[in-house]
Coordinates of C-alpha atoms in Angstrom, one line a residue:
M23 CA -13.0 9.7 83.4
S24 CA -15.2 8.3 80.7
L25 CA -14.0 8.4 77.1
L26 CA -17.4 9.9 76.3
A27 CA -17.1 12.7 78.8
R28 CA -17.6 16.2 77.5
P29 CA -14.3 18.1 77.2
D30 CA -13.8 21.5 79.0
P31 CA -14.2 24.2 76.3
R32 CA -11.8 26.5 78.1
R33 CA -9.1 23.9 78.1
A34 CA -9.7 23.1 74.5
A35 CA -9.4 26.8 73.6
Q36 CA -6.0 27.0 75.4
T37 CA -4.6 23.9 73.8
P38 CA -3.1 24.6 70.4
A39 CA -4.4 22.5 67.5
P40 CA -1.9 20.1 66.1
A41 CA 0.0 21.5 63.1
T42 CA -1.1 19.9 59.8
A43 CA 0.8 20.2 56.6
P44 CA -1.1 22.1 54.0
A45 CA -2.2 20.1 51.0
T46 CA 0.1 20.8 48.1
P47 CA -1.7 20.8 44.8
A48 CA -0.2 18.9 42.0
R49 CA 1.6 21.2 39.6
Q50 CA 0.7 20.9 36.0
V51 CA 3.6 20.4 33.6
P52 CA 3.8 23.2 31.1
S53 CA 2.7 22.1 27.6
A54 CA 5.9 23.4 26.0
W55 CA 7.9 20.8 28.1
L56 CA 5.4 18.1 27.0
A57 CA 5.9 19.0 23.4
L58 CA 9.6 18.9 23.8
L59 CA 9.3 15.5 25.5
A60 CA 7.2 14.0 22.7
A61 CA 7.8 15.8 19.4
P62 CA 11.5 14.9 18.6
V63 CA 10.6 11.3 17.9
A64 CA 8.7 12.6 14.8
A65 CA 11.9 14.2 13.5
S66 CA 13.8 11.0 14.3
A67 CA 11.3 8.9 12.4
N68 CA 11.6 11.0 9.2
S69 CA 15.3 12.0 9.4
P70 CA 16.5 9.1 7.2
V71 CA 14.1 9.9 4.3
L72 CA 16.7 11.9 2.2
I73 CA 19.9 10.2 3.3
L74 CA 19.1 6.5 2.6
P75 CA 21.8 6.3 -0.1
D76 CA 24.5 7.7 2.3
M77 CA 23.4 5.2 5.0
A78 CA 23.5 2.3 2.5
G79 CA 26.9 3.3 1.3
S80 CA 28.3 3.5 4.8
L81 CA 26.9 0.1 5.7
G82 CA 27.8 -1.6 2.4
I83 CA 24.3 -2.4 1.5
R84 CA 21.7 -1.5 -1.2
T85 CA 19.5 1.6 -0.7
A86 CA 16.4 -0.6 -0.8
T87 CA 17.8 -2.7 2.0
A88 CA 18.6 0.4 4.0
T89 CA 14.9 1.2 4.1
W90 CA 14.6 -1.5 6.8
L91 CA 15.9 1.2 9.2
V92 CA 12.7 3.1 8.5
T93 CA 10.5 0.1 8.7
V94 CA 11.9 -1.2 12.0
F95 CA 11.5 2.3 13.5
A96 CA 7.8 2.3 12.5
W97 CA 7.3 -1.3 13.8
A98 CA 9.0 -0.5 17.2
M99 CA 6.9 2.6 17.6
A100 CA 3.7 0.7 16.9
V101 CA 4.4 -2.2 19.2
G102 CA 6.2 -0.1 21.8
T103 CA 3.3 2.3 22.3
P104 CA 0.8 -0.2 24.0
L105 CA 3.7 -1.9 25.9
M106 CA 4.9 1.4 27.4
A107 CA 1.3 2.4 28.1
G108 CA 1.0 -0.9 30.0
L109 CA 4.2 0.0 31.9
L110 CA 2.8 3.4 32.7
R111 CA -0.4 1.9 34.0
R112 CA 1.3 -0.7 36.3
R113 CA 4.6 1.0 37.3
G114 CA 3.8 4.7 37.1
L115 CA 5.3 7.7 35.3
G116 CA 8.7 7.7 37.0
N117 CA 9.6 4.2 35.9
T118 CA 8.3 4.8 32.4
L119 CA 10.3 7.9 31.9
R120 CA 13.5 6.4 33.3
L121 CA 13.2 3.3 31.1
S122 CA 12.4 5.4 28.0
A123 CA 15.4 7.6 28.6
T124 CA 17.7 4.5 29.0
L125 CA 16.4 3.0 25.8
I126 CA 16.9 6.2 23.8
V127 CA 20.5 6.7 25.2
T128 CA 21.4 3.1 24.6
G129 CA 19.8 3.0 21.1
T130 CA 21.5 6.2 20.1
A131 CA 24.9 4.8 21.2
V132 CA 24.3 1.6 19.3
V133 CA 23.4 3.5 16.1
A134 CA 26.4 5.7 16.4
A135 CA 28.8 2.8 16.5
A136 CA 27.0 0.0 14.6
P137 CA 29.1 -1.4 11.7
W138 CA 26.3 -3.7 10.4
L139 CA 22.7 -3.2 9.5
P140 CA 21.2 -5.7 12.0
L141 CA 22.9 -3.9 14.9
A142 CA 21.8 -0.5 13.6
M143 CA 18.3 -1.8 13.3
A144 CA 18.4 -2.9 16.9
G145 CA 19.5 0.6 17.9
R146 CA 16.7 2.2 15.9
A147 CA 14.2 -0.1 17.6
A148 CA 15.4 0.9 21.0
Q149 CA 15.2 4.5 20.1
A150 CA 11.6 4.0 18.8
V151 CA 10.4 2.2 21.9
G152 CA 11.9 4.8 24.1
G153 CA 10.3 7.5 22.1
A154 CA 7.0 5.7 22.3
G155 CA 7.3 5.8 26.1
L156 CA 8.0 9.6 26.1
V157 CA 5.0 10.2 23.8
T158 CA 2.7 8.1 25.9
A159 CA 3.9 9.9 29.1
A160 CA 3.5 13.4 27.5
M161 CA 0.0 12.6 26.3
S162 CA -1.0 11.2 29.6
L163 CA 0.0 14.5 31.2
A164 CA -1.8 16.7 28.7
G165 CA -5.3 16.6 30.2
S166 CA -7.0 18.9 27.7
V167 CA -7.4 19.3 24.0
R168 CA -5.5 22.6 23.9
R169 CA -2.5 21.1 25.6
M170 CA -2.7 18.0 23.5
G171 CA -2.8 20.3 20.5
V172 CA 0.6 21.8 21.4
I173 CA 2.0 18.2 21.5
T174 CA 0.5 17.1 18.2
A175 CA 1.4 20.4 16.5
G176 CA 4.9 19.8 17.6
F177 CA 4.7 16.4 16.0
G178 CA 3.5 17.8 12.7
T179 CA 6.1 20.5 12.7
L180 CA 9.1 18.3 13.5
G181 CA 7.8 15.6 11.3
A182 CA 7.6 18.0 8.4
V183 CA 11.2 19.4 8.9
G184 CA 12.6 15.9 9.8
P185 CA 13.8 15.0 6.3
L186 CA 15.5 18.3 5.6
L187 CA 16.9 18.4 9.2
G188 CA 18.3 14.9 8.8
S189 CA 19.9 15.8 5.4
A190 CA 21.4 19.0 6.9
I191 CA 22.9 17.2 9.9
A192 CA 24.2 14.4 7.7
G193 CA 25.8 17.0 5.4
T194 CA 27.6 18.9 8.2
A195 CA 28.4 15.9 10.5
S196 CA 27.3 12.4 9.6
W197 CA 24.2 10.3 8.9
R198 CA 24.6 8.7 12.3
M199 CA 24.3 12.0 14.0
S200 CA 21.1 12.8 12.1
L201 CA 19.5 9.6 13.6
A202 CA 20.2 11.0 17.1
V203 CA 17.8 13.9 16.9
G204 CA 15.3 12.1 19.0
A205 CA 17.6 12.4 22.0
V206 CA 16.8 16.1 22.2
A207 CA 13.6 15.0 24.0
L208 CA 15.7 14.1 27.1
L209 CA 16.2 17.9 27.7
A210 CA 12.6 18.0 28.9
L211 CA 13.0 15.2 31.4
P212 CA 14.2 17.2 34.5
A213 CA 11.4 19.7 34.2
V214 CA 8.8 17.0 33.7
M215 CA 10.1 14.8 36.6
R216 CA 10.1 17.9 38.9
R217 CA 6.5 18.7 38.3
A218 CA 4.7 15.4 37.6
D219 CA 3.5 12.8 40.0
L220 CA 6.0 10.0 39.7
S221 CA 4.5 7.6 42.2
A222 CA 3.7 4.0 41.1
P223 CA 0.0 3.0 41.2
Q224 CA -1.1 0.0 43.4
Q225 CA -1.6 -3.1 41.2
T226 CA -3.1 -6.3 42.4
T227 CA -3.9 -8.0 39.1
P228 CA -1.2 -10.1 37.4
F229 CA 0.4 -9.0 34.2
D230 CA -1.4 -10.4 31.1
G231 CA 1.6 -11.6 29.2
R232 CA -0.4 -13.6 26.6
G233 CA -2.6 -10.7 25.8
A234 CA 0.5 -8.4 25.3
A235 CA 2.2 -11.0 23.1
L236 CA -0.8 -11.4 20.9
L237 CA -1.2 -7.7 20.5
V238 CA 2.4 -7.3 19.6
L239 CA 2.2 -10.1 17.0
T240 CA -0.9 -8.6 15.5
A241 CA 0.6 -5.1 15.2
T242 CA 3.8 -6.6 13.8
A243 CA 1.9 -8.5 11.1
L244 CA -0.1 -5.3 10.2
V245 CA 3.1 -3.2 9.9
L246 CA 4.6 -5.8 7.6
V247 CA 1.5 -6.0 5.3
P248 CA 3.0 -3.3 3.0
R249 CA 6.2 -5.3 2.4
Y250 CA 4.7 -8.8 2.4
P251 CA 0.9 -8.4 1.6
L252 CA -0.4 -12.0 1.5
P253 CA 1.6 -13.7 4.3
A254 CA 1.4 -10.7 6.6
A255 CA -2.3 -10.3 6.1
A256 CA -2.9 -14.0 6.8
A257 CA -0.8 -13.8 9.9
A258 CA -2.6 -10.6 11.0
L259 CA -6.0 -12.3 10.6
M260 CA -4.8 -15.4 12.6
T261 CA -3.3 -13.4 15.5
A262 CA -6.2 -11.0 15.6
A263 CA -8.6 -14.0 15.9
L264 CA -6.5 -15.4 18.7
L265 CA -6.4 -12.0 20.4
A266 CA -10.2 -11.7 20.2
L267 CA -10.6 -15.1 21.8
H268 CA -8.2 -14.2 24.5
I269 CA -10.0 -10.9 25.2
R270 CA -13.2 -12.8 25.5
S271 CA -11.8 -15.2 28.1
N272 CA -9.8 -12.4 29.9
P273 CA -11.8 -9.2 29.6
T274 CA -9.7 -7.3 32.1
G275 CA -6.3 -8.2 30.7
F276 CA -3.8 -6.2 28.6
V277 CA -6.5 -5.2 26.1
P278 CA -9.6 -4.5 28.3
A279 CA -12.8 -5.6 26.7
P280 CA -14.9 -2.8 28.3
L281 CA -12.6 -0.2 26.7
L282 CA -13.1 -1.8 23.2
R283 CA -16.8 -1.7 23.7
T284 CA -16.8 2.0 24.6
R285 CA -18.2 3.7 21.6
A286 CA -16.4 7.0 22.0
F287 CA -13.0 5.2 22.3
A288 CA -13.6 2.8 19.4
L289 CA -14.8 5.5 17.0
S290 CA -12.0 7.9 18.0
A291 CA -9.3 5.3 17.4
L292 CA -10.8 4.2 14.1
L293 CA -11.1 7.8 12.9
A294 CA -7.5 8.6 14.0
C295 CA -6.3 5.6 12.0
T296 CA -8.2 6.7 8.9
L297 CA -7.0 10.3 9.1
A298 CA -3.4 9.1 9.6
T299 CA -3.6 6.7 6.7
S300 CA -4.9 9.5 4.5
Y301 CA -2.2 12.0 5.7
F302 CA 0.7 9.6 5.1
T303 CA -0.7 8.5 1.7
L304 CA -0.8 12.2 0.6
L305 CA 2.5 13.0 2.2
F306 CA 4.3 10.5 -0.1
T307 CA 2.0 11.0 -3.1
I308 CA 1.9 14.8 -3.5
P309 CA 5.6 15.3 -4.4
Q310 CA 5.3 12.7 -7.2
L311 CA 2.0 14.3 -8.5
L312 CA 3.7 17.8 -8.5
H313 CA 6.6 16.4 -10.3
D314 CA 4.3 14.9 -13.0
R315 CA 2.0 17.8 -13.4
T316 CA 4.4 20.8 -13.1
D317 CA 7.8 21.8 -14.3
W318 CA 8.9 22.6 -10.7
S319 CA 12.3 21.5 -9.5
T320 CA 12.7 19.0 -6.7
S321 CA 13.9 21.7 -4.3
T322 CA 10.9 23.9 -5.2
I323 CA 8.5 21.0 -4.5
G324 CA 10.2 20.2 -1.2
T325 CA 10.1 23.8 -0.1
G326 CA 6.5 24.2 -1.1
Q327 CA 5.4 21.1 0.7
L328 CA 7.4 22.0 3.8
A329 CA 5.6 25.4 3.9
A330 CA 2.3 23.7 3.5
L331 CA 2.9 21.2 6.3
L332 CA 4.1 23.9 8.7
T333 CA 1.0 26.0 7.9
G334 CA -1.2 23.0 8.6
S335 CA 0.6 22.3 11.9
V336 CA 0.0 25.8 13.1
L337 CA -3.7 25.7 12.1
S338 CA -4.1 22.4 14.0
M339 CA -2.8 24.1 17.2
V340 CA -5.3 27.0 16.6
L341 CA -8.2 24.5 16.3
A342 CA -7.1 22.6 19.4
A343 CA -7.0 25.8 21.4
A344 CA -10.5 26.8 20.2
S345 CA -12.0 23.3 20.6
A346 CA -13.5 24.0 24.0
R347 CA -15.4 27.0 22.7
L348 CA -16.5 25.3 19.5
G349 CA -17.8 22.1 21.2
R350 CA -17.3 18.5 20.2
P351 CA -19.9 18.4 17.3
R352 CA -18.4 21.4 15.5
V353 CA -14.8 20.1 16.0
L354 CA -15.7 16.7 14.5
T355 CA -17.6 18.4 11.6
I356 CA -14.4 20.4 10.8
L357 CA -12.2 17.3 11.0
L358 CA -14.5 15.2 8.9
T359 CA -14.9 17.9 6.3
A360 CA -11.2 18.7 6.0
G361 CA -10.4 15.1 6.1
A362 CA -12.7 14.4 3.1
L363 CA -11.6 17.5 1.2
A364 CA -7.9 16.6 1.2
P365 CA -8.0 13.4 -0.9
L366 CA -11.0 14.6 -3.0
T367 CA -9.0 17.7 -4.0
A368 CA -5.9 15.7 -4.8
V369 CA -8.0 13.5 -7.1
L370 CA -10.2 16.1 -8.8
T371 CA -8.2 19.4 -8.9
P372 CA -7.2 20.5 -12.4
W373 CA -4.7 23.0 -11.1
A374 CA -1.5 21.3 -9.7
P375 CA -0.5 24.1 -7.2
L376 CA -3.7 23.3 -5.2
L377 CA -1.9 20.1 -4.2
L378 CA 0.0 22.2 -1.7
L379 CA -3.4 23.1 -0.1
V380 CA -4.1 19.4 0.0
A381 CA -0.9 18.9 2.1
T382 CA -2.0 21.7 4.4
L383 CA -5.4 20.1 4.9
A384 CA -4.0 16.7 5.4
V385 CA -1.5 17.6 8.2
F386 CA -4.1 20.0 9.8
T387 CA -6.6 17.2 9.9
T388 CA -4.4 14.5 11.3
S389 CA -2.6 16.8 13.9
A390 CA -5.8 18.4 15.1
G391 CA -7.5 15.0 15.0
Q392 CA -4.9 13.3 17.0
A393 CA -5.2 16.1 19.7
T394 CA -8.9 16.2 19.9
L395 CA -9.6 12.5 19.4
A396 CA -7.0 11.4 21.9
V397 CA -8.7 13.4 24.6
Y398 CA -12.1 12.1 23.6
A399 CA -10.8 8.5 23.6
T400 CA -9.1 8.8 27.0
Q401 CA -12.0 10.7 28.7
A402 CA -14.3 7.8 27.7
A403 CA -12.1 5.3 29.6
P404 CA -12.1 4.7 33.4
T405 CA -9.3 6.6 35.1
A406 CA -7.3 3.4 35.8
Q407 CA -7.5 2.4 32.1
R408 CA -6.5 5.8 30.6
P409 CA -2.8 4.9 30.0
T410 CA -4.1 1.8 28.2
A411 CA -6.5 3.9 26.1
I412 CA -3.7 6.3 25.1
G413 CA -1.5 3.3 24.1
L414 CA -4.1 1.6 22.0
F415 CA -5.2 4.9 20.5
N416 CA -1.6 5.8 19.4
L417 CA -1.2 2.2 18.1
C418 CA -4.1 2.9 15.7
Y419 CA -2.4 6.2 14.6
Q420 CA 0.9 4.4 14.1
L421 CA -0.8 1.8 11.9
G422 CA -2.0 4.6 9.7
G423 CA 1.6 5.6 9.3
A424 CA 2.5 2.1 8.1
F425 CA -0.5 1.8 5.7
G426 CA -0.2 5.3 4.1
P427 CA 3.2 4.9 2.4
A428 CA 2.2 1.5 1.0
I429 CA -1.0 3.0 -0.5
A430 CA 1.1 5.9 -1.9
A431 CA 3.4 3.4 -3.6
L432 CA 0.5 1.6 -5.3
I433 CA -0.9 5.0 -6.5
T434 CA 2.4 6.3 -7.9
L435 CA 3.3 2.9 -9.5
G436 CA -0.3 2.6 -10.9
G437 CA -0.1 6.1 -12.3

């Protein structure tokens, strides 16, 4: 019988069709689990702010030296973000989550037992890189401005309560326990891993180790600019020039040239860095300005700023939820207007209590901006490069967190 012979329709009707498994649609991870996965790192970053003297006394060092525990965390978050994004792109979500959890657990154990500052710094660095991996994973699963807004509002909220939370835990337990708050994020891992696609993507291109190393060196130099302005700035210029030459010769490497040339990505990342710099500058400047311009006690200033930051975080989530109805031009107009009003009000207001409104505007702008701009930046990138886009975008945000406190120090010292 010929293979092209026409089949008997009666026989075909009697023969049952082979069973096929129905396609199972990918389940979306609830945004609350994503917020729990990402936000605790913000509390971990800010938890040492009020307990530096206790930490210094326990380690037998000066308080100024203990601030390295804050600096190394910021550095590891900055350099760890693009590295973990590269891991996510090449090895998939499952490997990224497992490595992040291992780093957080290991780093927390090291911090809990470290008798010396260098060992404690290594533990904090491991915590930060693990936290960067969880943040990158959560943002890669968000998919919409509204869901991203839940994540960034969680960032703003836990970042605001971080200092008081760290102080409370240190008072009831120990300062080492207060540095372990980032491990709370691990509670979200089972739910995320049950619902998300953990398969590793197919990769045929080799890993661009030179591009990754040059990016890490550039980010490291930029983070150190506040502590060592001239040598760090010179090193940043040199490594940035080498990185630019490398990108030109290897445009599809660790830092893809087409992504950098995408206007929506470049502008979103630059605006995120600007808004973050403004926010962190005002975050550290406003308490000093209130102390100078009012007779409020330190506890009153702290309580007022906490209320202002929490209000701004809630408003940022409202804007993120409404962003689809408002449209991109209106959202950007709101962000730019609020972002400009915050520093201008801080400089020009004759009435000191308005500085609390400045804090609300600042955290509202940076939290809502991170949510909306992150989606704009990643949507502008090809699908295969979206983890890289998230990593580079968050790197720009983290650099704002490094620049802001240094500018605040110049303002308060100059005043």
